[in-house]
Coordinates of C-alpha atoms in Angstrom, one line a residue:
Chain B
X1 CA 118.0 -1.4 299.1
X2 CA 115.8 1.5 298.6
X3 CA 116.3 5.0 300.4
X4 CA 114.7 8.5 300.3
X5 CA 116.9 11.6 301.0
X6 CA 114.9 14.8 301.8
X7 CA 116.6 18.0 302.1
X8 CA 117.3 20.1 303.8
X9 CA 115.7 19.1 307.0
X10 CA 115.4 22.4 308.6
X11 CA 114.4 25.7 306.7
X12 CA 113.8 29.4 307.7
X13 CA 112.6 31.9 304.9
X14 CA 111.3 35.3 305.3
X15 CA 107.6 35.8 303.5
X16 CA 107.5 36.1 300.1
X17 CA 111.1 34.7 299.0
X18 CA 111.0 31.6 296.8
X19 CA 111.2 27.4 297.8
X20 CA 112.9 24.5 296.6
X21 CA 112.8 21.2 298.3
X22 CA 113.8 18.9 296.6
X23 CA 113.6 14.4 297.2
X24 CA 115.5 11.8 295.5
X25 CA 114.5 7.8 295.7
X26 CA 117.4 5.3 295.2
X27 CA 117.4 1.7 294.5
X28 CA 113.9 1.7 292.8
X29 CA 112.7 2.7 289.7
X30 CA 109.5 4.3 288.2
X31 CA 108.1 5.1 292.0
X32 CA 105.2 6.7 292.5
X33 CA 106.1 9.9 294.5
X34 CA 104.0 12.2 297.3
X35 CA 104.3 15.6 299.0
X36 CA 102.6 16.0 301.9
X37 CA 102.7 18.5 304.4
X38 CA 101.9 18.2 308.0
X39 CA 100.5 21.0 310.7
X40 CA 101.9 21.0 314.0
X41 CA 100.2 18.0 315.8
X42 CA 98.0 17.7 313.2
X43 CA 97.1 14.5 310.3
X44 CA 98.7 15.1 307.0
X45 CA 98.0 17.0 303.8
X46 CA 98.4 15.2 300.4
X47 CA 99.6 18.5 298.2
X48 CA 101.3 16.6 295.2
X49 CA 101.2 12.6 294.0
X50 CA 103.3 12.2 290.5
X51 CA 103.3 8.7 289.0
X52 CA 105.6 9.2 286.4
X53 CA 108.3 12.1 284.6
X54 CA 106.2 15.1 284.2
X55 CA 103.0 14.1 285.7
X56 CA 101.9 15.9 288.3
X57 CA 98.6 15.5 290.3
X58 CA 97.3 19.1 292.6
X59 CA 95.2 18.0 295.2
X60 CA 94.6 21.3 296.8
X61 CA 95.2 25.0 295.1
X62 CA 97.9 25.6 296.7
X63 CA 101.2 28.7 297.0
X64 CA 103.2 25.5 295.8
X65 CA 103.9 23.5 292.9
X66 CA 105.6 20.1 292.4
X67 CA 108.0 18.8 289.2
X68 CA 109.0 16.0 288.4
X69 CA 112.2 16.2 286.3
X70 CA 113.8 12.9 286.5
X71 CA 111.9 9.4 287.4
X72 CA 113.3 10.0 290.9
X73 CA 113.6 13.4 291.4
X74 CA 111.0 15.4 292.6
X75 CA 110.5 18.8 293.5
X76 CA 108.6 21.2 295.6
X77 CA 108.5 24.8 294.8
X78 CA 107.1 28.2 295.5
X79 CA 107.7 31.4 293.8
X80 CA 106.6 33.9 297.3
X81 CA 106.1 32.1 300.5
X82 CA 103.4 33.0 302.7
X83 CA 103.2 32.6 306.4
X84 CA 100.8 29.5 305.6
X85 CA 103.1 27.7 304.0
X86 CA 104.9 26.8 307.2
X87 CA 104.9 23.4 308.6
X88 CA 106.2 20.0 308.4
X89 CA 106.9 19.0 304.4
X90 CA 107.3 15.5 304.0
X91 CA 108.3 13.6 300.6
X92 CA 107.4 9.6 300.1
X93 CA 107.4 7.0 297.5
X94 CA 105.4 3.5 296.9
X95 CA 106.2 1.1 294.4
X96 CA 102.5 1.0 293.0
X97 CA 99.7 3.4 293.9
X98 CA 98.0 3.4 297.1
X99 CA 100.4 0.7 298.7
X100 CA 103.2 0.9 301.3
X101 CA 104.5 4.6 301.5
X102 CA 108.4 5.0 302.2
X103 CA 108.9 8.5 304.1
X104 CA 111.7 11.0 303.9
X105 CA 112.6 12.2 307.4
X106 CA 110.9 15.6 306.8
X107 CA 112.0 19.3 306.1
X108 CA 110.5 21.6 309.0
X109 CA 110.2 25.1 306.8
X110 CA 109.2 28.4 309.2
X111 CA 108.1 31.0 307.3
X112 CA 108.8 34.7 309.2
Chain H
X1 CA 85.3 15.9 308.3
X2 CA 88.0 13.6 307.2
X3 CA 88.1 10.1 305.8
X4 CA 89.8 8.9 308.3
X5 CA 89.4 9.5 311.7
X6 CA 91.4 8.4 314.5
X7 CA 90.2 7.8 318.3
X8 CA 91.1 8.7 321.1
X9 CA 93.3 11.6 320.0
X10 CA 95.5 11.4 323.0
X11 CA 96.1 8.1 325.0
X12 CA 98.2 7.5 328.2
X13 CA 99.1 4.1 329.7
X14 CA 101.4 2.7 332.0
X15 CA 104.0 0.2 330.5
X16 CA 103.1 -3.2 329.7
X17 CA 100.0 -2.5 329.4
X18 CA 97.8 -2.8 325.9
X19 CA 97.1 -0.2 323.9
X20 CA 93.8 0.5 321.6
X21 CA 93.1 3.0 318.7
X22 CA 90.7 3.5 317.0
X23 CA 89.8 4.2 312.8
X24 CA 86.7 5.3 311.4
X25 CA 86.4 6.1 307.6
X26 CA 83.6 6.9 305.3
X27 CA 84.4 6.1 301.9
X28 CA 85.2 2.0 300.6
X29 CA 88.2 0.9 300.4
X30 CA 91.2 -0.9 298.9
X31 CA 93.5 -1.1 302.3
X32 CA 94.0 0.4 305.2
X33 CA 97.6 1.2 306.7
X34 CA 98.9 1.8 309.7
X35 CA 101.6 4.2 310.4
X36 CA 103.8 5.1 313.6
X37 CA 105.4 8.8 314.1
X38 CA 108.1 9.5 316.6
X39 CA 108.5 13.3 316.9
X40 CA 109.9 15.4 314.1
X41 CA 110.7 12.5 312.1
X42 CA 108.8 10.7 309.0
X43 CA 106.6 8.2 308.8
X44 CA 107.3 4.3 309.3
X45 CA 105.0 2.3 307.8
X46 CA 103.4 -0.4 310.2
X47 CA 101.1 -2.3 308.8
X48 CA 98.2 -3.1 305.8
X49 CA 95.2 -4.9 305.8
X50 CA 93.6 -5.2 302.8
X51 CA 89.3 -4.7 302.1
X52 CA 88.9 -8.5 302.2
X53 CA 90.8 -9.0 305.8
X54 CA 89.5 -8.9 308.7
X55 CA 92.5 -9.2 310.9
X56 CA 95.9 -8.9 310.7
X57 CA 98.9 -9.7 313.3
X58 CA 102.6 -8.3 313.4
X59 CA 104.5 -9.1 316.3
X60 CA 102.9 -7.2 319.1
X61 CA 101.1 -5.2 316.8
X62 CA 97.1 -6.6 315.9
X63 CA 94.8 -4.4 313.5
X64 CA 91.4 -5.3 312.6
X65 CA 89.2 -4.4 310.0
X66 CA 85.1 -4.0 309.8
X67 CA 84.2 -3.0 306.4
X68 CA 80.7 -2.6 307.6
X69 CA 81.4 -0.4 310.3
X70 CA 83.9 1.3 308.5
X71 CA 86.6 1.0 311.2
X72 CA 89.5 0.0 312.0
X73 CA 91.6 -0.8 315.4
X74 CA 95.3 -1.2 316.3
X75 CA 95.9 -3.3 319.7
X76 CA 99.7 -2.9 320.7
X77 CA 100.2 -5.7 323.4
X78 CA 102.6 -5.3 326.1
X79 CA 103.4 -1.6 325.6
X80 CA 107.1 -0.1 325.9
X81 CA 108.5 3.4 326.7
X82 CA 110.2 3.0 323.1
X83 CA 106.2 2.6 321.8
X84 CA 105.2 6.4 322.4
X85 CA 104.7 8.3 319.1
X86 CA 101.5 9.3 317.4
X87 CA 99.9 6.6 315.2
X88 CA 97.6 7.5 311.9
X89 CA 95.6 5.3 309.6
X90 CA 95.7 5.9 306.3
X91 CA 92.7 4.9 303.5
X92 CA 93.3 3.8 300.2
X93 CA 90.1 5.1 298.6
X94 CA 89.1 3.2 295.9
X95 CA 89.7 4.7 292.2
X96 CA 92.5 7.0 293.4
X97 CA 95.7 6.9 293.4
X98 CA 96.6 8.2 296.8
X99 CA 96.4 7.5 300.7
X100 CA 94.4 9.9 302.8
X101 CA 95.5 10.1 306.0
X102 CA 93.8 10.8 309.9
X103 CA 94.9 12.8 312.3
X104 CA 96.5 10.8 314.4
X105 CA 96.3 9.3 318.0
X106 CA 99.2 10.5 320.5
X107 CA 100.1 7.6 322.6
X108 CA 102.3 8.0 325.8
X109 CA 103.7 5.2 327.8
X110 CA 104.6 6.2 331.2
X111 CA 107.6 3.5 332.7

């Protein structure tokens, strides 16, 4: 069967030091794979969407980037956090685009 | 405003009772997906109805879909305590490659 680990599920940097979270699929291959971020009590944010090694759709200018190194492997960085980038960051996977999403159980980053 | 827009934001009932929410959207479609979150934790994945459906039924769970309204409703029947979590509809807009997500409706069932 198929699982998503996100890690690490609770996060606390101080403003302008780097990020790495990072998601791994099992039990599938070629996913399509989504970062999204959440606001407290709020909808979500699609940030990233990648449907295959290396390729990496932005859907809003963002402090962060996303790779892609390995078909089920992917990455969410930042080089300086800001205070903004705080929330609820959530990775998921689909098999084809636009269908069923499989969520990670979330990594709450608090930027200080 | 968003694609997909989810009423009543907050929504209280005593158990046993049904429960209704509400999805408005503005763009067509391919599907439309329902999602339940409890607190903290990810997303679970509900339900889909596709553009040509018009209704859909899983277990308690019944979602309908007017494609010339542009809405959307989820009916829980016969709520539980173990039902409370916030519920979002998500659009797959057609020609992209991604779901956009509402807001989200918080429901509360009071034993």
């Amino acid at each position: 069967s198929q699982t998503i680990h996100q890690w690490p599920a609770t996060l606390v940097q101080p403003v302008g030091s780097p990020l790495s979270l990072e998601c791994t699929v099992e039990g599938t291959s070629n996913p399509n794979l989504y970062w999204y971020r959440q606001a407290a009590g709020r909808g979500l944010q699609l940030l990233f969407y990648s449907v295959g090694i290396g390729q990496i759709s932005s859907e809003v200018p963002q402090n962060l980037s996303a790779s892609r190194p390995q078909d089920r492997q992917f990455i969410l960085s930042s080089k300086k956090l800001l205070l903004s980038d705080s929330g609820f960051y959530l990775c998921a996977w689909s098999h084809r685009r636009s269908e069923k999403l499989f969520f990670g159980s979330g990594t709450q980053l608090s930027v200080l | 405003s968003q694609q997909g827009e989810e009423d009543p934001q907050a929504l209280s009932i005593q158990e046993g009772e049904n429960a209704t929410m509400n999805c408005s959207y503005k763009t067509s479609i391919n599907n439309l997906q329902w999602y339940r979150q409890n607190s903290g934790r990810g997303l679970v994945h509900l339900i889909l109805i596709r553009s040509n459906e018009r209704e859909k039924h899983s277990g308690r769970l019944r979602v309908t879909l007017d494609t010339s309204k542009k809405s959307s409703s989820l009916l829980i029947t016969a709520s539980r305590a173990a039902d409370t979590a916030s519920y979002f509809c998500a659009t797959a807009i057609q020609g992209a490659q991604k779901l956009v997500f509402g807001q989200g409706t918080r429901l509360t069932i009071n034993p």
